[in-house]
């Protein structure tokens, strides 16, 4: 190609040729070439001067030939331009359509392209991005806007040192956004010509991920850490305590009387109570401790870095006091207490499971000691608990081998001490003669269902014995039998009783069934229906242990009952507590208004008897008159009347 033409193709602004016909084109080109020629002359640059040997005709011929070629090239160029425009528009549309912020650099860190989202990410203008996205400005910007801005600077350094590598990182913006950042080299053939960075806002994803994680590790009701998190944190804390020589205390708390709240006031109130209790417990601990909800009404505190046992007892004390304060829920004033069991690392063990089990055992001990107190784990407790476990296993044999017997405690009139009835109380006599009281096995039997065959035996034995006494007993004599909640769930309860009464030819009025308030609350409608049916048959119904739960005198009138037994705990305090005296005398008064007889349980002293007499209590039962005794001894008492 002619050197001037070459220059023209390289240097000339081709857009100036748009829309010209060949004629006009030639004029433009020759003008341009003339200007080049003039330039060359004045520069006296010999190498670029066209050959002087061409005649004007030859030159114009050559020029015409070049013009044809030139026109072809122009057409090709126009096609290429069209293709480029198309690619550019595709690129721009793609850049703007993507959900990622994109920025493209060349090898000299100059911004080649970016999209709107990228500018939005940093709150910059397009010009700012194009002109300043480098050096100190970038450093300052990243530090200002991103918590871990250093992380991004590190990524940039990495990509500078390793241009062919991909880089990736998670950025946490100071406004809360989580942004995933990916950087890849940009290739032209096999040559790296720059880098593309993309930023993606994954805040939503991150949040739902964190929410899922939070849910897996927290209790939905109280928001407290759950068992899984406790286990993990305990493992970590124990490892660290081992390393630093610290002690850790595990406080296992079980709310006393929570089941009763749930049963009487409903689960909604129970749930609110749990939340309030959790909040109070949380206020008792330090930042470094952990409070978890372990089960229904069970909470565990892991007390870290225990310096002295005094700190532990102080915390236990604080917890007990915090929960003793009344709770106000839905216009009800609720009182609960808590029993706390404590185990300590390293004294009692070094594994989470073992420490929790020990604290749980100590908590049971606290319950047995009258609730609302704390107890430390001791090795003897483990022996006691294994004793309980073995009792559970032996219960089955006890039924098969008929190791149970009944003793009877008289109920007498407050005035004159006349025997008007007895209460049948079960005893388990082991083959070695050891007697196990009901408190030690009834709950276990209720848990594993063995209470049903046991109760069947009690019913038959008590009814058989009552029929034996019938001849010697006064006409209003009753034999009271304690019931278990499980019996109300059996549809044949009434039928069975009727059959037994018929078998032993005992009038129904000689039998009194003792139920507790919580049994009624388990399923109020069913229990009331069954009680009414039993009463129609002539069987008497008594409410046992009245006053120990959330007793409400109000609902008593809706219950078909004949007798109310005031719990021993009130009777014990009669002498010392004015409040208990007022309470007992109110219960007696209201019961009489409703036509219900009142029995005071656990009367041990003459003073108590006298006070109860003054309060017009109908009957008493207690060691003061007689402990539970054998049926033969009752027979003797009856004959002596
Ligand atoms: P409960 O029905 O309230 O029986 C009264 C308990 O108080 C009896 O304990 C009795 O021995 C005790 N007691 C009576 N007077 C006095 C006193 O003056 N001082 C003291 N300290 N205690 C007194 P026991 O026989 O150990 O029975 C405990 C509980 O076991 C009973 O409480 C009852 O709930 C349950 N139970 C007993 N026998 C049976 C049974 O056959 N079936 C069922 N389901 N439960 C039973
Ligand atoms: Mg009873
Ligand atoms: Mg009782």
PDB file of N, CA and C in Angstrom, residues 542-581:
ATOM      1  N   UNK A 542     -63.307 -37.448  98.447  1.00  0.00           N
ATOM      2  CA  UNK A 542     -62.583 -36.468  99.268  1.00  0.00           C
ATOM      3  C   UNK A 542     -61.454 -35.837  98.468  1.00  0.00           C
ATOM      4  N   UNK A 543     -61.209 -34.551  98.740  1.00  0.00           N
ATOM      5  CA  UNK A 543     -60.054 -33.878  98.129  1.00  0.00           C
ATOM      6  C   UNK A 543     -58.915 -33.975  99.143  1.00  0.00           C
ATOM      7  N   UNK A 544     -57.819 -34.592  98.708  1.00  0.00           N
ATOM      8  CA  UNK A 544     -56.674 -34.848  99.589  1.00  0.00           C
ATOM      9  C   UNK A 544     -55.655 -33.698  99.490  1.00  0.00           C
ATOM     10  N   UNK A 545     -54.862 -33.531 100.502  1.00  0.00           N
ATOM     11  CA  UNK A 545     -53.740 -32.568 100.504  1.00  0.00           C
ATOM     12  C   UNK A 545     -54.182 -31.168 100.092  1.00  0.00           C
ATOM     13  N   UNK A 546     -55.381 -30.765 100.488  1.00  0.00           N
ATOM     14  CA  UNK A 546     -55.903 -29.479 100.035  1.00  0.00           C
ATOM     15  C   UNK A 546     -55.015 -28.322 100.533  1.00  0.00           C
ATOM     16  N   UNK A 547     -54.721 -27.421  99.600  1.00  0.00           N
ATOM     17  CA  UNK A 547     -53.943 -26.241  99.980  1.00  0.00           C
ATOM     18  C   UNK A 547     -52.501 -26.288  99.518  1.00  0.00           C
ATOM     19  N   UNK A 548     -52.077 -27.443  98.973  1.00  0.00           N
ATOM     20  CA  UNK A 548     -50.658 -27.536  98.589  1.00  0.00           C
ATOM     21  C   UNK A 548     -50.413 -26.983  97.199  1.00  0.00           C
ATOM     22  N   UNK A 549     -51.426 -26.931  96.388  1.00  0.00           N
ATOM     23  CA  UNK A 549     -51.213 -26.411  95.030  1.00  0.00           C
ATOM     24  C   UNK A 549     -51.850 -25.049  94.910  1.00  0.00           C
ATOM     25  N   UNK A 550     -52.287 -24.730  93.698  1.00  0.00           N
ATOM     26  CA  UNK A 550     -52.987 -23.464  93.515  1.00  0.00           C
ATOM     27  C   UNK A 550     -54.456 -23.684  93.819  1.00  0.00           C
ATOM     28  N   UNK A 551     -54.726 -23.997  95.066  1.00  0.00           N
ATOM     29  CA  UNK A 551     -56.091 -24.322  95.428  1.00  0.00           C
ATOM     30  C   UNK A 551     -56.946 -23.092  95.240  1.00  0.00           C
ATOM     31  N   UNK A 552     -58.109 -23.352  94.722  1.00  0.00           N
ATOM     32  CA  UNK A 552     -59.014 -22.226  94.609  1.00  0.00           C
ATOM     33  C   UNK A 552     -60.337 -22.674  95.204  1.00  0.00           C
ATOM     34  N   UNK A 553     -60.731 -21.970  96.249  1.00  0.00           N
ATOM     35  CA  UNK A 553     -61.986 -22.342  96.897  1.00  0.00           C
ATOM     36  C   UNK A 553     -63.134 -22.189  95.911  1.00  0.00           C
ATOM     37  N   UNK A 554     -62.940 -21.264  94.970  1.00  0.00           N
ATOM     38  CA  UNK A 554     -63.975 -20.957  93.988  1.00  0.00           C
ATOM     39  C   UNK A 554     -64.419 -22.186  93.216  1.00  0.00           C
ATOM     40  N   UNK A 555     -63.457 -22.991  92.743  1.00  0.00           N
ATOM     41  CA  UNK A 555     -63.863 -24.101  91.892  1.00  0.00           C
ATOM     42  C   UNK A 555     -64.394 -25.285  92.695  1.00  0.00           C
ATOM     43  N   UNK A 556     -64.207 -25.250  94.012  1.00  0.00           N
ATOM     44  CA  UNK A 556     -64.666 -26.363  94.843  1.00  0.00           C
ATOM     45  C   UNK A 556     -66.160 -26.611  94.676  1.00  0.00           C
ATOM     46  N   UNK A 557     -66.897 -25.501  94.494  1.00  0.00           N
ATOM     47  CA  UNK A 557     -68.353 -25.672  94.449  1.00  0.00           C
ATOM     48  C   UNK A 557     -68.797 -26.392  93.177  1.00  0.00           C
ATOM     49  N   UNK A 558     -67.913 -26.400  92.144  1.00  0.00           N
ATOM     50  CA  UNK A 558     -68.287 -27.123  90.933  1.00  0.00           C
ATOM     51  C   UNK A 558     -67.878 -28.600  91.015  1.00  0.00           C
ATOM     52  N   UNK A 559     -67.186 -28.977  92.087  1.00  0.00           N
ATOM     53  CA  UNK A 559     -66.748 -30.370  92.213  1.00  0.00           C
ATOM     54  C   UNK A 559     -67.735 -31.183  93.056  1.00  0.00           C
ATOM     55  N   UNK A 560     -68.068 -32.371  92.565  1.00  0.00           N
ATOM     56  CA  UNK A 560     -68.982 -33.214  93.348  1.00  0.00           C
ATOM     57  C   UNK A 560     -68.211 -33.935  94.463  1.00  0.00           C
ATOM     58  N   UNK A 561     -68.021 -33.272  95.613  1.00  0.00           N
ATOM     59  CA  UNK A 561     -67.246 -33.894  96.687  1.00  0.00           C
ATOM     60  C   UNK A 561     -68.006 -33.874  98.025  1.00  0.00           C
ATOM     61  N   UNK A 562     -67.541 -34.755  98.936  1.00  0.00           N
ATOM     62  CA  UNK A 562     -68.176 -34.845 100.254  1.00  0.00           C
ATOM     63  C   UNK A 562     -67.254 -34.366 101.358  1.00  0.00           C
ATOM     64  N   UNK A 563     -65.960 -34.381 101.070  1.00  0.00           N
ATOM     65  CA  UNK A 563     -65.007 -34.149 102.145  1.00  0.00           C
ATOM     66  C   UNK A 563     -63.749 -33.457 101.629  1.00  0.00           C
ATOM     67  N   UNK A 564     -63.157 -32.646 102.498  1.00  0.00           N
ATOM     68  CA  UNK A 564     -61.943 -31.935 102.111  1.00  0.00           C
ATOM     69  C   UNK A 564     -60.881 -32.165 103.185  1.00  0.00           C
ATOM     70  N   UNK A 565     -59.674 -32.587 102.753  1.00  0.00           N
ATOM     71  CA  UNK A 565     -58.626 -32.875 103.735  1.00  0.00           C
ATOM     72  C   UNK A 565     -57.558 -31.788 103.679  1.00  0.00           C
ATOM     73  N   UNK A 566     -57.461 -31.031 104.783  1.00  0.00           N
ATOM     74  CA  UNK A 566     -56.490 -29.929 104.817  1.00  0.00           C
ATOM     75  C   UNK A 566     -55.093 -30.516 105.019  1.00  0.00           C
ATOM     76  N   UNK A 567     -54.167 -30.098 104.147  1.00  0.00           N
ATOM     77  CA  UNK A 567     -52.831 -30.701 104.175  1.00  0.00           C
ATOM     78  C   UNK A 567     -52.098 -30.454 105.496  1.00  0.00           C
ATOM     79  N   UNK A 568     -51.252 -31.431 105.833  1.00  0.00           N
ATOM     80  CA  UNK A 568     -50.490 -31.413 107.083  1.00  0.00           C
ATOM     81  C   UNK A 568     -49.637 -30.143 107.236  1.00  0.00           C
ATOM     82  N   UNK A 569     -49.126 -29.600 106.111  1.00  0.00           N
ATOM     83  CA  UNK A 569     -48.234 -28.429 106.217  1.00  0.00           C
ATOM     84  C   UNK A 569     -48.931 -27.256 106.920  1.00  0.00           C
ATOM     85  N   UNK A 570     -50.259 -27.094 106.711  1.00  0.00           N
ATOM     86  CA  UNK A 570     -50.977 -25.996 107.376  1.00  0.00           C
ATOM     87  C   UNK A 570     -51.210 -26.312 108.850  1.00  0.00           C
ATOM     88  N   UNK A 571     -51.522 -27.595 109.057  1.00  0.00           N
ATOM     89  CA  UNK A 571     -51.805 -28.020 110.427  1.00  0.00           C
ATOM     90  C   UNK A 571     -50.550 -27.850 111.287  1.00  0.00           C
ATOM     91  N   UNK A 572     -49.397 -28.183 110.713  1.00  0.00           N
ATOM     92  CA  UNK A 572     -48.112 -28.059 111.429  1.00  0.00           C
ATOM     93  C   UNK A 572     -47.876 -26.636 111.918  1.00  0.00           C
ATOM     94  N   UNK A 573     -48.304 -25.652 111.120  1.00  0.00           N
ATOM     95  CA  UNK A 573     -47.987 -24.256 111.412  1.00  0.00           C
ATOM     96  C   UNK A 573     -49.073 -23.550 112.229  1.00  0.00           C
ATOM     97  N   UNK A 574     -50.144 -24.272 112.518  1.00  0.00           N
ATOM     98  CA  UNK A 574     -51.290 -23.618 113.160  1.00  0.00           C
ATOM     99  C   UNK A 574     -50.908 -22.796 114.380  1.00  0.00           C
ATOM    100  N   UNK A 575     -50.018 -23.393 115.175  1.00  0.00           N
ATOM    101  CA  UNK A 575     -49.675 -22.756 116.429  1.00  0.00           C
ATOM    102  C   UNK A 575     -48.861 -21.485 116.236  1.00  0.00           C
ATOM    103  N   UNK A 576     -47.968 -21.526 115.216  1.00  0.00           N
ATOM    104  CA  UNK A 576     -47.029 -20.413 115.036  1.00  0.00           C
ATOM    105  C   UNK A 576     -47.490 -19.368 114.031  1.00  0.00           C
ATOM    106  N   UNK A 577     -48.347 -19.772 113.128  1.00  0.00           N
ATOM    107  CA  UNK A 577     -48.650 -18.820 112.057  1.00  0.00           C
ATOM    108  C   UNK A 577     -50.106 -18.353 112.098  1.00  0.00           C
ATOM    109  N   UNK A 578     -50.203 -17.046 112.288  1.00  0.00           N
ATOM    110  CA  UNK A 578     -51.528 -16.436 112.331  1.00  0.00           C
ATOM    111  C   UNK A 578     -52.208 -16.583 110.967  1.00  0.00           C
ATOM    112  N   UNK A 579     -51.365 -16.440 109.915  1.00  0.00           N
ATOM    113  CA  UNK A 579     -51.890 -16.518 108.551  1.00  0.00           C
ATOM    114  C   UNK A 579     -52.484 -17.904 108.313  1.00  0.00           C
ATOM    115  N   UNK A 580     -51.760 -18.953 108.737  1.00  0.00           N
ATOM    116  CA  UNK A 580     -52.261 -20.312 108.538  1.00  0.00           C
ATOM    117  C   UNK A 580     -53.549 -20.542 109.329  1.00  0.00           C
ATOM    118  N   UNK A 581     -53.616 -19.945 110.525  1.00  0.00           N
ATOM    119  CA  UNK A 581     -54.842 -20.088 111.325  1.00  0.00           C
ATOM    120  C   UNK A 581     -56.021 -19.469 110.572  1.00  0.00           C
TER     121      UNK A 581
END
